[in-house]
């Protein structure tokens, strides 16, 4: 069925294909992408948009030697298909299968594992510099970056450096007018103005005429260069920003015309110094519903196309933590007009569209600029506003220094709602929110919390907005349950003792509370009486309750969906050490000191015992261990 694609074992197999055959190849790649999203959620619209660009790049350069980085990495699928991974492609984003991002463990054509936006130009400049210093100047260096990723501060740091070094570097700007949501900000407006360039609109045909006379191969470099210069001069009055930074700006050009892309790439391949090639593509190109609604089709749920009607395979389902957080934020914004909210280009993922629409003047999308978003929030807080920074745990890592200096050091009441805190399943190690407990609890003044169930999301936000200090609330990419109990109100640094047990205690920090409760119920039915504490706060930690439990319980199991190192369990051990309490009977469950692969969330959680059965099993083991230490089997389940 995929007559050409199925025979592509490496990009070298493209070398004899004509433009017509390459177009046929593009259609086959799109067919594979459409079949994939019928089975599972995957990055769809972005990949549809770069099919021709991927083909042209691999047809022009030799990335077995030249260097290629796809910024962010979510648009890597056509590249994977062209670099020998067609047969395995159906496994992408599943346990043990291909990663949904570049992965050097899969292929030498993938240089870095990436998933966070904005670093490609810096990394490519490093590769360029390394190759130059080691006598490998012939290796070309190409970074492809989207218009959504482009405004990240680090990109401008890299452009600045590359321009100063006059490095031979090609930056391909893939401009599809979209981030996940429509792109925002001054750089977006600038790109729009560049599209108005007569080169792209009016006189494009004139420039094309010149380029049509540039033979593709076997031409003396000088002639090619001379012609290129003319073409560049003829067409380029835009791109001054890049020109001023020392880049040659070329474009914009149609990113779905393989022949044209190849001509330009041949041309820029030999241009000296840093070059920015502006390529215009359509997100979702080739599948009309995706082109019409690229936001939904960024990572759509698995769906079937019924004669042009998109029918999701699953619909509805329980309400996620994200939705509870969104609703709580909206409620606070309705109650108080000092409350504002920031997203760093993740309005869709955090389900904030209704908030954006209801409060257009208090909703701020900074673009993919997390560090800026935090410093911006600090400024607002200083004026008396109550900003909520609503960013995924993993992306907030970008703001570590602003959390330190602009927020914590000034003791400003910025509230961080950290979504995707925990394992994020199919996206894998770049996206797991593993480290926020550590990087938040590190700073003086910071209040660090995790809701144990759905209701606590709103309660904690309410509490956080009443504090005159910075605070952070973390929750995972999961459905939120309600844990039935006599609820106690949130109090600063107070844990909630849900039950006590003579045989041991589970102390849960965050969303595993429902599983922990199921575990203690199972254990009870087996004759093991284990108490349950909902920690609520990692900082300030409830020393009285938690250290007290360690002192008095035969064993304690701490539970958190975060890195063990620096995490909640570590905070418990530190508190015990400070109080001179023996913590040798404390067992910590959480994310071990290793990067967790992509795969089903439930599977990954089960591997690290963060399920009801896992928690119960560890309690049984602890009970057995304690019994054997005491030469007594009274603590063993079932005895
Ligand atoms: C640091 C960081 N913040 C946020 C994201 C989430 N994210 C992934 S793709 C994307 C949009 C990227 O837009 P663009 O670069 O234009 O690529 P396109 O999807 O349009 O091809 C965003 C916001 C991320 N990957 N990294
Ligand atoms: C590439 C990227 O970072 C996002 O597209 C991410 O895959 C979204 O994940 P969610 O589906 O959890 O929002
Ligand atoms: Mg884009």
mmCIF file with all atom_site columns, N, CA, C and O in Angstrom, residues 7 21 34 36 73 77 116 158 167 183 194 211 266 272 306 361 375 403 440 457 461 501 546 555 567-568 597:
data_model
loop_
_atom_site.group_PDB
_atom_site.id
_atom_site.type_symbol
_atom_site.label_atom_id
_atom_site.label_alt_id
_atom_site.label_comp_id
_atom_site.label_asym_id
_atom_site.label_entity_id
_atom_site.label_seq_id
_atom_site.pdbx_PDB_ins_code
_atom_site.Cartn_x
_atom_site.Cartn_y
_atom_site.Cartn_z
_atom_site.occupancy
_atom_site.B_iso_or_equiv
_atom_site.pdbx_formal_charge
_atom_site.auth_seq_id
_atom_site.auth_comp_id
_atom_site.auth_asym_id
_atom_site.auth_atom_id
_atom_site.pdbx_PDB_model_num
ATOM 1   N N  . UNK A 1 7   ? 9.703   1.109  1.223  1.00 0.00 ? 7   UNK A N  1
ATOM 2   C CA . UNK A 1 7   ? 11.047  0.719  0.746  1.00 0.00 ? 7   UNK A CA 1
ATOM 3   C C  . UNK A 1 7   ? 12.133  1.664  1.246  1.00 0.00 ? 7   UNK A C  1
ATOM 4   O O  . UNK A 1 7   ? 13.312  1.470  0.973  1.00 0.00 ? 7   UNK A O  1
ATOM 5   N N  . UNK A 1 21  ? 7.666   11.577 -7.397 1.00 0.00 ? 21  UNK A N  1
ATOM 6   C CA . UNK A 1 21  ? 7.711   10.430 -6.475 1.00 0.00 ? 21  UNK A CA 1
ATOM 7   C C  . UNK A 1 21  ? 7.769   10.905 -5.020 1.00 0.00 ? 21  UNK A C  1
ATOM 8   O O  . UNK A 1 21  ? 7.182   10.295 -4.132 1.00 0.00 ? 21  UNK A O  1
ATOM 9   N N  . UNK A 1 34  ? -2.585  9.374  9.473  1.00 0.00 ? 34  UNK A N  1
ATOM 10  C CA . UNK A 1 34  ? -4.041  9.270  9.673  1.00 0.00 ? 34  UNK A CA 1
ATOM 11  C C  . UNK A 1 34  ? -4.396  7.921  10.292 1.00 0.00 ? 34  UNK A C  1
ATOM 12  O O  . UNK A 1 34  ? -5.259  7.846  11.168 1.00 0.00 ? 34  UNK A O  1
ATOM 13  N N  . UNK A 1 36  ? -2.534  6.208  12.251 1.00 0.00 ? 36  UNK A N  1
ATOM 14  C CA . UNK A 1 36  ? -2.078  6.207  13.647 1.00 0.00 ? 36  UNK A CA 1
ATOM 15  C C  . UNK A 1 36  ? -3.115  6.838  14.575 1.00 0.00 ? 36  UNK A C  1
ATOM 16  O O  . UNK A 1 36  ? -3.449  6.275  15.616 1.00 0.00 ? 36  UNK A O  1
ATOM 17  N N  . UNK A 1 73  ? 10.315  18.730 19.177 1.00 0.00 ? 73  UNK A N  1
ATOM 18  C CA . UNK A 1 73  ? 10.438  17.306 18.870 1.00 0.00 ? 73  UNK A CA 1
ATOM 19  C C  . UNK A 1 73  ? 9.110   16.609 18.638 1.00 0.00 ? 73  UNK A C  1
ATOM 20  O O  . UNK A 1 73  ? 9.080   15.439 18.244 1.00 0.00 ? 73  UNK A O  1
ATOM 21  N N  . UNK A 1 77  ? 7.539   12.818 13.521 1.00 0.00 ? 77  UNK A N  1
ATOM 22  C CA . UNK A 1 77  ? 7.043   11.551 12.950 1.00 0.00 ? 77  UNK A CA 1
ATOM 23  C C  . UNK A 1 77  ? 7.483   11.328 11.494 1.00 0.00 ? 77  UNK A C  1
ATOM 24  O O  . UNK A 1 77  ? 7.956   10.230 11.164 1.00 0.00 ? 77  UNK A O  1
ATOM 25  N N  . UNK A 1 116 ? 10.794  19.603 25.279 1.00 0.00 ? 116 UNK A N  1
ATOM 26  C CA . UNK A 1 116 ? 10.616  20.992 25.715 1.00 0.00 ? 116 UNK A CA 1
ATOM 27  C C  . UNK A 1 116 ? 11.041  21.902 24.561 1.00 0.00 ? 116 UNK A C  1
ATOM 28  O O  . UNK A 1 116 ? 12.036  21.632 23.886 1.00 0.00 ? 116 UNK A O  1
ATOM 29  N N  . UNK A 1 158 ? 20.362  32.335 21.645 1.00 0.00 ? 158 UNK A N  1
ATOM 30  C CA . UNK A 1 158 ? 21.142  31.562 20.673 1.00 0.00 ? 158 UNK A CA 1
ATOM 31  C C  . UNK A 1 158 ? 21.378  32.353 19.387 1.00 0.00 ? 158 UNK A C  1
ATOM 32  O O  . UNK A 1 158 ? 22.481  32.327 18.823 1.00 0.00 ? 158 UNK A O  1
ATOM 33  N N  . UNK A 1 167 ? 28.436  31.918 12.734 1.00 0.00 ? 167 UNK A N  1
ATOM 34  C CA . UNK A 1 167 ? 28.515  30.459 12.570 1.00 0.00 ? 167 UNK A CA 1
ATOM 35  C C  . UNK A 1 167 ? 27.753  29.996 11.332 1.00 0.00 ? 167 UNK A C  1
ATOM 36  O O  . UNK A 1 167 ? 26.696  30.530 11.014 1.00 0.00 ? 167 UNK A O  1
ATOM 37  N N  . UNK A 1 183 ? -0.811  31.376 17.954 1.00 0.00 ? 183 UNK A N  1
ATOM 38  C CA . UNK A 1 183 ? 0.370   31.980 18.575 1.00 0.00 ? 183 UNK A CA 1
ATOM 39  C C  . UNK A 1 183 ? 0.047   33.424 18.966 1.00 0.00 ? 183 UNK A C  1
ATOM 40  O O  . UNK A 1 183 ? -0.836  34.059 18.366 1.00 0.00 ? 183 UNK A O  1
ATOM 41  N N  . UNK A 1 194 ? 6.030   39.630 7.989  1.00 0.00 ? 194 UNK A N  1
ATOM 42  C CA . UNK A 1 194 ? 6.956   39.039 7.013  1.00 0.00 ? 194 UNK A CA 1
ATOM 43  C C  . UNK A 1 194 ? 6.205   38.301 5.919  1.00 0.00 ? 194 UNK A C  1
ATOM 44  O O  . UNK A 1 194 ? 6.618   38.277 4.762  1.00 0.00 ? 194 UNK A O  1
ATOM 45  N N  . UNK A 1 211 ? 15.198  31.418 -9.453 1.00 0.00 ? 211 UNK A N  1
ATOM 46  C CA . UNK A 1 211 ? 15.581  30.159 -8.815 1.00 0.00 ? 211 UNK A CA 1
ATOM 47  C C  . UNK A 1 211 ? 15.412  28.976 -9.759 1.00 0.00 ? 211 UNK A C  1
ATOM 48  O O  . UNK A 1 211 ? 16.147  27.997 -9.679 1.00 0.00 ? 211 UNK A O  1
ATOM 49  N N  . UNK A 1 266 ? 19.073  23.784 -1.347 1.00 0.00 ? 266 UNK A N  1
ATOM 50  C CA . UNK A 1 266 ? 20.358  23.692 -2.055 1.00 0.00 ? 266 UNK A CA 1
ATOM 51  C C  . UNK A 1 266 ? 21.069  25.039 -2.007 1.00 0.00 ? 266 UNK A C  1
ATOM 52  O O  . UNK A 1 266 ? 22.283  25.121 -1.846 1.00 0.00 ? 266 UNK A O  1
ATOM 53  N N  . UNK A 1 272 ? 27.418  31.132 3.347  1.00 0.00 ? 272 UNK A N  1
ATOM 54  C CA . UNK A 1 272 ? 28.228  31.200 4.570  1.00 0.00 ? 272 UNK A CA 1
ATOM 55  C C  . UNK A 1 272 ? 27.496  31.949 5.678  1.00 0.00 ? 272 UNK A C  1
ATOM 56  O O  . UNK A 1 272 ? 26.608  32.751 5.405  1.00 0.00 ? 272 UNK A O  1
ATOM 57  N N  . UNK A 1 306 ? -15.528 9.268  9.688  1.00 0.00 ? 306 UNK A N  1
ATOM 58  C CA . UNK A 1 306 ? -16.682 8.688  9.027  1.00 0.00 ? 306 UNK A CA 1
ATOM 59  C C  . UNK A 1 306 ? -17.116 9.645  7.912  1.00 0.00 ? 306 UNK A C  1
ATOM 60  O O  . UNK A 1 306 ? -17.882 10.578 8.143  1.00 0.00 ? 306 UNK A O  1
ATOM 61  N N  . UNK A 1 361 ? -9.202  40.173 30.021 1.00 0.00 ? 361 UNK A N  1
ATOM 62  C CA . UNK A 1 361 ? -8.220  41.143 30.522 1.00 0.00 ? 361 UNK A CA 1
ATOM 63  C C  . UNK A 1 361 ? -7.428  40.633 31.729 1.00 0.00 ? 361 UNK A C  1
ATOM 64  O O  . UNK A 1 361 ? -6.480  41.275 32.157 1.00 0.00 ? 361 UNK A O  1
ATOM 65  N N  . UNK A 1 375 ? 8.274   35.765 36.198 1.00 0.00 ? 375 UNK A N  1
ATOM 66  C CA . UNK A 1 375 ? 8.733   37.111 36.582 1.00 0.00 ? 375 UNK A CA 1
ATOM 67  C C  . UNK A 1 375 ? 7.607   38.129 36.361 1.00 0.00 ? 375 UNK A C  1
ATOM 68  O O  . UNK A 1 375 ? 7.424   39.073 37.143 1.00 0.00 ? 375 UNK A O  1
ATOM 69  N N  . UNK A 1 403 ? 11.461  31.675 40.028 1.00 0.00 ? 403 UNK A N  1
ATOM 70  C CA . UNK A 1 403 ? 10.737  31.256 41.243 1.00 0.00 ? 403 UNK A CA 1
ATOM 71  C C  . UNK A 1 403 ? 11.576  31.643 42.461 1.00 0.00 ? 403 UNK A C  1
ATOM 72  O O  . UNK A 1 403 ? 11.067  32.149 43.469 1.00 0.00 ? 403 UNK A O  1
ATOM 73  N N  . UNK A 1 440 ? 10.342  23.152 44.473 1.00 0.00 ? 440 UNK A N  1
ATOM 74  C CA . UNK A 1 440 ? 9.505   24.133 45.168 1.00 0.00 ? 440 UNK A CA 1
ATOM 75  C C  . UNK A 1 440 ? 9.807   24.182 46.668 1.00 0.00 ? 440 UNK A C  1
ATOM 76  O O  . UNK A 1 440 ? 9.885   25.254 47.259 1.00 0.00 ? 440 UNK A O  1
ATOM 77  N N  . UNK A 1 457 ? -8.786  20.422 45.548 1.00 0.00 ? 457 UNK A N  1
ATOM 78  C CA . UNK A 1 457 ? -8.176  21.336 44.556 1.00 0.00 ? 457 UNK A CA 1
ATOM 79  C C  . UNK A 1 457 ? -8.685  22.750 44.821 1.00 0.00 ? 457 UNK A C  1
ATOM 80  O O  . UNK A 1 457 ? -7.899  23.695 45.002 1.00 0.00 ? 457 UNK A O  1
ATOM 81  N N  . UNK A 1 461 ? -6.753  26.032 46.537 1.00 0.00 ? 461 UNK A N  1
ATOM 82  C CA . UNK A 1 461 ? -6.584  27.290 45.808 1.00 0.00 ? 461 UNK A CA 1
ATOM 83  C C  . UNK A 1 461 ? -7.135  28.450 46.636 1.00 0.00 ? 461 UNK A C  1
ATOM 84  O O  . UNK A 1 461 ? -6.507  29.515 46.746 1.00 0.00 ? 461 UNK A O  1
ATOM 85  N N  . UNK A 1 501 ? -4.095  3.223  62.881 1.00 0.00 ? 501 UNK A N  1
ATOM 86  C CA . UNK A 1 501 ? -4.004  1.756  62.913 1.00 0.00 ? 501 UNK A CA 1
ATOM 87  C C  . UNK A 1 501 ? -2.819  1.347  63.763 1.00 0.00 ? 501 UNK A C  1
ATOM 88  O O  . UNK A 1 501 ? -1.749  1.970  63.673 1.00 0.00 ? 501 UNK A O  1
ATOM 89  N N  . UNK A 1 546 ? 3.202   13.991 61.567 1.00 0.00 ? 546 UNK A N  1
ATOM 90  C CA . UNK A 1 546 ? 3.951   13.041 60.739 1.00 0.00 ? 546 UNK A CA 1
ATOM 91  C C  . UNK A 1 546 ? 5.113   12.416 61.509 1.00 0.00 ? 546 UNK A C  1
ATOM 92  O O  . UNK A 1 546 ? 5.278   11.186 61.512 1.00 0.00 ? 546 UNK A O  1
ATOM 93  N N  . UNK A 1 555 ? 5.555   0.713  61.393 1.00 0.00 ? 555 UNK A N  1
ATOM 94  C CA . UNK A 1 555 ? 6.200   1.129  60.134 1.00 0.00 ? 555 UNK A CA 1
ATOM 95  C C  . UNK A 1 555 ? 5.371   2.262  59.530 1.00 0.00 ? 555 UNK A C  1
ATOM 96  O O  . UNK A 1 555 ? 4.187   2.446  59.856 1.00 0.00 ? 555 UNK A O  1
ATOM 97  N N  . UNK A 1 567 ? 11.955  14.694 47.475 1.00 0.00 ? 567 UNK A N  1
ATOM 98  C CA . UNK A 1 567 ? 10.500  14.726 47.487 1.00 0.00 ? 567 UNK A CA 1
ATOM 99  C C  . UNK A 1 567 ? 9.890   14.780 48.879 1.00 0.00 ? 567 UNK A C  1
ATOM 100 O O  . UNK A 1 567 ? 10.541  15.165 49.863 1.00 0.00 ? 567 UNK A O  1
ATOM 101 N N  . UNK A 1 568 ? 8.605   14.387 48.946 1.00 0.00 ? 568 UNK A N  1
ATOM 102 C CA . UNK A 1 568 ? 7.880   14.453 50.213 1.00 0.00 ? 568 UNK A CA 1
ATOM 103 C C  . UNK A 1 568 ? 8.465   13.474 51.233 1.00 0.00 ? 568 UNK A C  1
ATOM 104 O O  . UNK A 1 568 ? 8.701   13.833 52.398 1.00 0.00 ? 568 UNK A O  1
ATOM 105 N N  . UNK A 1 597 ? 10.326  5.727  31.323 1.00 0.00 ? 597 UNK A N  1
ATOM 106 C CA . UNK A 1 597 ? 9.948   5.689  29.896 1.00 0.00 ? 597 UNK A CA 1
ATOM 107 C C  . UNK A 1 597 ? 8.495   6.078  29.681 1.00 0.00 ? 597 UNK A C  1
ATOM 108 O O  . UNK A 1 597 ? 7.707   6.121  30.623 1.00 0.00 ? 597 UNK A O  1
#
